[in-house]
Short mmCIF file of C-alpha atoms and ligand atoms in Angstrom, two decimals:
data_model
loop_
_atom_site.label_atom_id
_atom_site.label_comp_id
_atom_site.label_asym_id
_atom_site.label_seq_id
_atom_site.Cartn_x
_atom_site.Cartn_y
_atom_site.Cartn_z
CA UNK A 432 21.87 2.40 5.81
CA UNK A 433 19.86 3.89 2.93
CA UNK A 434 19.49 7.94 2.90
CA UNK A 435 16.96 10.21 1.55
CA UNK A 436 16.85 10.34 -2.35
CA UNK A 437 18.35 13.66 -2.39
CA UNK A 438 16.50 14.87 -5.51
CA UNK A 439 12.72 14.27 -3.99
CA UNK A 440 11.21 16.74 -1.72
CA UNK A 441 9.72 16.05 1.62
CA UNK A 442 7.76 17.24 4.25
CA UNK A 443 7.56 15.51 7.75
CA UNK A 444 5.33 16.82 10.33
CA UNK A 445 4.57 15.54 14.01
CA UNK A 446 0.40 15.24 13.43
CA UNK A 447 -1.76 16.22 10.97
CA UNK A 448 -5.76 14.61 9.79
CA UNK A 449 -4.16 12.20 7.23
CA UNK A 450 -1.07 12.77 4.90
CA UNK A 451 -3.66 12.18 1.82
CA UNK A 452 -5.88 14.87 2.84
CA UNK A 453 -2.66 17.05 3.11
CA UNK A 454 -2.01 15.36 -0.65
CA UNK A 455 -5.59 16.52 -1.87
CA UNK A 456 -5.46 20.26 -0.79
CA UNK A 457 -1.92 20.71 -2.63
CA UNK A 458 -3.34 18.78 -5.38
CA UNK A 459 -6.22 21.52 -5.72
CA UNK A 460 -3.90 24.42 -5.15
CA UNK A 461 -1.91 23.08 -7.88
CA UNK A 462 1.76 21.12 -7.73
CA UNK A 463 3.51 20.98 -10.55
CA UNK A 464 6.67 18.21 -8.56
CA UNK A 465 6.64 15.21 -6.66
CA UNK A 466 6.53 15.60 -2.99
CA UNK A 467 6.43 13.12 0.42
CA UNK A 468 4.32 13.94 2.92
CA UNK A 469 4.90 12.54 6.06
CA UNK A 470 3.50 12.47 9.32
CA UNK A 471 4.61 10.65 13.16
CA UNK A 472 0.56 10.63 14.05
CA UNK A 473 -2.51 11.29 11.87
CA UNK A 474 -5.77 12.31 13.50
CA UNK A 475 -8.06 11.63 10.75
CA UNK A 476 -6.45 8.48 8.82
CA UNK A 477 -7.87 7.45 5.51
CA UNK A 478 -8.02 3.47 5.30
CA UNK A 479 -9.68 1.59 2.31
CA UNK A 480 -13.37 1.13 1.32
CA UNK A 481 -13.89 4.56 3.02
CA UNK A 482 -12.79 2.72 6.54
CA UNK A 483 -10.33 4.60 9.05
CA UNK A 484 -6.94 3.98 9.61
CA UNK A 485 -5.65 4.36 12.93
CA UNK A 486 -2.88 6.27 13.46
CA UNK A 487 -1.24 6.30 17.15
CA UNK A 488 2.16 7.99 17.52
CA UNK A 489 5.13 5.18 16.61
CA UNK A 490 4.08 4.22 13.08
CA UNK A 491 4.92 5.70 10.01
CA UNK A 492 2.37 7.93 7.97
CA UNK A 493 3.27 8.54 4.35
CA UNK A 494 1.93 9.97 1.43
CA UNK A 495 3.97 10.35 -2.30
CA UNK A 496 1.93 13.23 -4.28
CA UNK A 497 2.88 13.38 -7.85
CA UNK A 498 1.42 15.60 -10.98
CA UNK A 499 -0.20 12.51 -13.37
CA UNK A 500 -0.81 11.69 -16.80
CA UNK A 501 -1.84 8.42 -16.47
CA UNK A 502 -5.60 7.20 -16.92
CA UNK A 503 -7.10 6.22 -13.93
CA UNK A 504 -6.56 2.53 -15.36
CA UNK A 505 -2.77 2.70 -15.06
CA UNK A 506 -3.02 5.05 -12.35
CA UNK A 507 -4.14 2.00 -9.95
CA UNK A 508 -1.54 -0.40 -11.06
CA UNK A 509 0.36 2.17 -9.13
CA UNK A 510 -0.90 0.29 -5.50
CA UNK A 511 1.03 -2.90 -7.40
CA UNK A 512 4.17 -0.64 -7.42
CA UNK A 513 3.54 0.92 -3.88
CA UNK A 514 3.57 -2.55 -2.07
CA UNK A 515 6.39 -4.35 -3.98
CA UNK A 516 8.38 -0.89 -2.16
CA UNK A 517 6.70 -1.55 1.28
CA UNK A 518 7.77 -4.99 0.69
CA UNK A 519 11.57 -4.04 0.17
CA UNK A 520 11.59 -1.68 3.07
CA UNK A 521 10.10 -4.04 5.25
CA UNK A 522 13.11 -6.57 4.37
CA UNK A 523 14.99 -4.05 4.47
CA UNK A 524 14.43 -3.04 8.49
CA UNK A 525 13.08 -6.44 9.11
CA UNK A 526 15.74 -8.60 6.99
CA UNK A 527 14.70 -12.34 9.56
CA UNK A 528 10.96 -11.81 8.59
CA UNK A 529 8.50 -13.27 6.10
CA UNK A 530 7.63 -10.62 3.70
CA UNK A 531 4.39 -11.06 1.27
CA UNK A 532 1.59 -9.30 -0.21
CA UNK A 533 -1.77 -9.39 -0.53
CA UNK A 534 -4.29 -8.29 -3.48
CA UNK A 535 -4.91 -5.53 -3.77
CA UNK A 536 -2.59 -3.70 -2.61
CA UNK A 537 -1.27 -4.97 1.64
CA UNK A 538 1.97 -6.57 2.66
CA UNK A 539 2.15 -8.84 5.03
CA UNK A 540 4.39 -9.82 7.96
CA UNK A 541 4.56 -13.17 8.96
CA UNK A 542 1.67 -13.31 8.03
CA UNK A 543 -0.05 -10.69 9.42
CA UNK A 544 -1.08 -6.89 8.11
CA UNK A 545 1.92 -4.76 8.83
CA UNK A 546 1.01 -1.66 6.08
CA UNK A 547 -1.94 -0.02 4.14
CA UNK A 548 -1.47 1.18 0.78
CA UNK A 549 -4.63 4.03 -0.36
CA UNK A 550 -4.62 5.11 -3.66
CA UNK A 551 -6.48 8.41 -4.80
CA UNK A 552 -6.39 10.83 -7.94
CA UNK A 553 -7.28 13.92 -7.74
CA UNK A 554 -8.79 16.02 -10.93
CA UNK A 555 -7.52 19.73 -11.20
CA UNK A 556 -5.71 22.00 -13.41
CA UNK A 557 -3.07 19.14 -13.15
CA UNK A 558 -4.45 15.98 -12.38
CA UNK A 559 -2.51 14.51 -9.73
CA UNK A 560 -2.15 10.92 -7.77
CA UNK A 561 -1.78 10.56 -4.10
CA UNK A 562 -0.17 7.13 -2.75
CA UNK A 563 -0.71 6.92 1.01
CA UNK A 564 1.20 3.97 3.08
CA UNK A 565 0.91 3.57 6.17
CA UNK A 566 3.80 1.31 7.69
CA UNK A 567 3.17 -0.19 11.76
CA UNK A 568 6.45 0.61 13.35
CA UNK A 569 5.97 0.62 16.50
CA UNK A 570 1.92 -0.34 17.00
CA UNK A 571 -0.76 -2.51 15.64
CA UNK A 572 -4.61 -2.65 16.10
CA UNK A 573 -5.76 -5.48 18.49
CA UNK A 574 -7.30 -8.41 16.77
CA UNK A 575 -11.13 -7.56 17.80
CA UNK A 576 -11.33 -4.01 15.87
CA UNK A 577 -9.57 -4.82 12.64
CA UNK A 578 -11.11 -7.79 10.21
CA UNK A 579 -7.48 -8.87 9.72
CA UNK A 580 -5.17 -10.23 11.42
CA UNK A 581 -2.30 -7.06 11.70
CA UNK A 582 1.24 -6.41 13.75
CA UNK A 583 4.24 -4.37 13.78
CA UNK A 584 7.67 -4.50 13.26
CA UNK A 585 8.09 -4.08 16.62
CA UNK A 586 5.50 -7.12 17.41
CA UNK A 587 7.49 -9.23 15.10
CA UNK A 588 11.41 -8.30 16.06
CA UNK A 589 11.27 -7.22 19.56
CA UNK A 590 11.97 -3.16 18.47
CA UNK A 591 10.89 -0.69 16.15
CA UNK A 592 13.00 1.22 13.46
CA UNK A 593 13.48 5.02 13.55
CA UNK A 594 11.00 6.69 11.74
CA UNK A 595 13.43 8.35 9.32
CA UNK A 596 15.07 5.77 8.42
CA UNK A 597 11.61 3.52 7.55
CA UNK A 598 10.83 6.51 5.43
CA UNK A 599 13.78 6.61 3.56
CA UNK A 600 13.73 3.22 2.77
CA UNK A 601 10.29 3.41 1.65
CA UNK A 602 11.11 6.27 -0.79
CA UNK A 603 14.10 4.69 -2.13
CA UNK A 604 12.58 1.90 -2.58
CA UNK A 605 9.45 2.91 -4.43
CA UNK A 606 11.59 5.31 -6.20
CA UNK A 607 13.89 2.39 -7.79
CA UNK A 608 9.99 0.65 -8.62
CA UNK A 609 8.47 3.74 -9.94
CA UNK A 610 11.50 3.60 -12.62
CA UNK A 611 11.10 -0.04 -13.11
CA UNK A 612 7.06 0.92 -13.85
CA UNK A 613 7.53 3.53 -15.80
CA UNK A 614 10.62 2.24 -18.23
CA UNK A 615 9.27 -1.63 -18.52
CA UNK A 616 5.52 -1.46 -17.77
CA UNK A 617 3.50 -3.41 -15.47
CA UNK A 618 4.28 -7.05 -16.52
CA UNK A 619 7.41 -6.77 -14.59
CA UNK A 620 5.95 -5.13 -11.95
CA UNK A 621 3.02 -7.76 -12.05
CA UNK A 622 5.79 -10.70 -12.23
CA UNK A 623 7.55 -9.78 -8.81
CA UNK A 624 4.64 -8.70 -7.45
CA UNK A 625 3.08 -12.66 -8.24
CA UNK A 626 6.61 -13.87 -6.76
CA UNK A 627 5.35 -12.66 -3.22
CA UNK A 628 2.05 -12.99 -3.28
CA UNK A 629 0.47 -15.04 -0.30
CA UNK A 630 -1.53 -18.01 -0.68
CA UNK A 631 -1.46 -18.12 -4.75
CA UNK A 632 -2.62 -21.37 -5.80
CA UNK A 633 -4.39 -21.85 -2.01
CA UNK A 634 -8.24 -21.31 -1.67
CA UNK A 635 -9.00 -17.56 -0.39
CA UNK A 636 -12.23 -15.68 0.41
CA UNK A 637 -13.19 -12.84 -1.84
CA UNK A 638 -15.71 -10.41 -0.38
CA UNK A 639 -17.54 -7.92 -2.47
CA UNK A 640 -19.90 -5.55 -1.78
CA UNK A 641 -23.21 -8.15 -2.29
CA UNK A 642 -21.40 -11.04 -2.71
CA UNK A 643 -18.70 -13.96 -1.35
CA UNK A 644 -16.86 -15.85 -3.70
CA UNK A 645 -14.36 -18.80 -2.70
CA UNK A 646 -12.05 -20.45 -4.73
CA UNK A 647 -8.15 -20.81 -6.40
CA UNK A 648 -6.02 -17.81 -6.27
CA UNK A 649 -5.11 -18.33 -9.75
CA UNK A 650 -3.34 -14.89 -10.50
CA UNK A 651 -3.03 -11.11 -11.14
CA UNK A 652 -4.23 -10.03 -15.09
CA UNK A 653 -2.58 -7.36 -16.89
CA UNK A 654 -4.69 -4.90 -15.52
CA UNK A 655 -4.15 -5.64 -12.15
CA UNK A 656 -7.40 -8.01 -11.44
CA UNK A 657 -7.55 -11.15 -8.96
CA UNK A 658 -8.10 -14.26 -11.36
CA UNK A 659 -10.02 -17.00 -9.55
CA UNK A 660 -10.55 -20.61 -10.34
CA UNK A 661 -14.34 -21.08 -8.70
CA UNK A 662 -14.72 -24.60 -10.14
CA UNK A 663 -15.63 -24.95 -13.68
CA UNK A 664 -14.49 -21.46 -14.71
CA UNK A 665 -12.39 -18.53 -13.76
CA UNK A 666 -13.93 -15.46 -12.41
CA UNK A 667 -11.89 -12.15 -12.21
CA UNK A 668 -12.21 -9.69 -9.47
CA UNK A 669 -11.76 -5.50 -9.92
CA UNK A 670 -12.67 -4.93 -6.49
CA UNK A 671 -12.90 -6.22 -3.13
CA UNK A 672 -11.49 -7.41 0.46
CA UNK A 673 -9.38 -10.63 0.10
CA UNK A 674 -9.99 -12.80 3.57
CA UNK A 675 -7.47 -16.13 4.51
CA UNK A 676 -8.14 -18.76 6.88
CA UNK A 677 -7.89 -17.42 10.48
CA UNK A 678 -9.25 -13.60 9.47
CA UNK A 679 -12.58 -13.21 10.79
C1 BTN B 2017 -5.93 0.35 4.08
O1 BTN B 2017 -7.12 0.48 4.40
O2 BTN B 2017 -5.34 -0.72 4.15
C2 BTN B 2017 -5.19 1.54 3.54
C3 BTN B 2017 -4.62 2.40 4.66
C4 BTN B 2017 -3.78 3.57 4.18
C5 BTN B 2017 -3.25 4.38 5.32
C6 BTN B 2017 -2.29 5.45 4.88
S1 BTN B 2017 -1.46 6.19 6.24
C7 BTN B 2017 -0.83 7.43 5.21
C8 BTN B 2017 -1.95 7.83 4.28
N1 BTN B 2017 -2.81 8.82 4.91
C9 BTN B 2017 -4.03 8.34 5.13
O3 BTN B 2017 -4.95 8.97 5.69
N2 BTN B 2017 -4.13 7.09 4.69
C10 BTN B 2017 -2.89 6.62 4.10
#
């Protein structure tokens, strides 16, 4: 069973608004070393796009808060990082399950949305980046209030891990990624992150904010954009809400 990475600090609470919030008032006071934030139940959950998360008691509610130097360019190839992690800790607690991700930034569960990855930097004295996952243990939104299709590990093998140990997996894991990002850059990170990636090659749905776009899932660029073939040419996407057959 992994441990906690003895060298990182942590701080788990029962409930708090959202671990990111938490991450953006250090952040202004100043931090000046990594930290986890953690929390068993979140009454004001941060999702994506400005949407909420929800964030009953039984998941797992994490935030990694680290002083940055990276431009907000490399900062987001972070989310890349973040989900290869999830990934591994989902194997990890889940080993009989089908493990994949999703651009930007979600892992999937046989299939189905099993975590939520929300980057955000904040500027200060020390500018710093906040990555907030949040990992369904134990409980999943119903299909009719989420746009995807989404499930737990408990949904998927009959029981849900402990929340310390799903958190200690997650930091170990994104701790051994975070190395592999910071000593060999992101086209390794970019290469394992391709070698899960659901549906590549398959048609997917694209929505932006005025527009659809259907076509190829052709790959991930060097700075982290969806490459689509859409017929004749490829179009590349910075931003947006990836949708598969059988999402609404
Ligand atoms: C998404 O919309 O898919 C991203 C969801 C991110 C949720 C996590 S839970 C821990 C951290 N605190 C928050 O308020 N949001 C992130």
């Amino acid at each position: 069973m992994t441990t906690w990475p003895d060298h990182l600090d942590r701080v788990v609470l029962d409930q708090i608004d959202s671990t990111n919030r938490e991450a953006e008032r250090r952040a202004k006071a100043g931090i000046n070393r990594p930290v986890w934030l953690a929390a068993r139940h979140q009454t004001a959950g941060r999702g994506r796009q400005g949407r909420a998360w929800e964030s009953p008691g039984g998941n797992l509610y994490a935030t990694y808060l680290e002083p940055t130097e990276l431009p907000p360019s490399q900062a987001a190839l972070v989310g890349f990082v973040a989900a290869l992690a999830v990934a591994d800790a989902l194997i990890a607690l889940a080993p009989n399950t089908d493990v994949q991700t999703k651009w930007p930034n979600d892992v999937l569960l046989n299939g189905a949305k099993a975590s939520g990855i929300l980057l955000e930097r904040f500027s200060g004295k020390q500018n710093a980046l906040a990555i907030g996952i949040g990992i369904n243990l134990a409980e999943h939104p119903p299909q009719h209030v989420t746009r995807w299709r989404a499930t737990s590990l408990r949904a998927e093998t009959g029981s849900a891990p402990e929340f310390d140990m799903a958190l200690s997996e997650l930091a170990s894991a994104f701790e051994r990624w975070r190395q592999v990002f910071h000593s060999a850059g992101f086209s390794v990170i970019r290469t394992a992150w391709l070698a899960r990636a659901a549906r590549l090659g398959a048609e997917i749905e694209v929505r932006l904010e005025k527009e659809v776009i259907t076509g190829r899932f052709d790959d991930l660029d060097a700075e982290g954009g969806l490459v689509l073939d859409v017929g004749a040419r490829q179009r590349r996407v910075a931003a947006g809400d990836v949708f598969f057959p059988g999402d609404s």
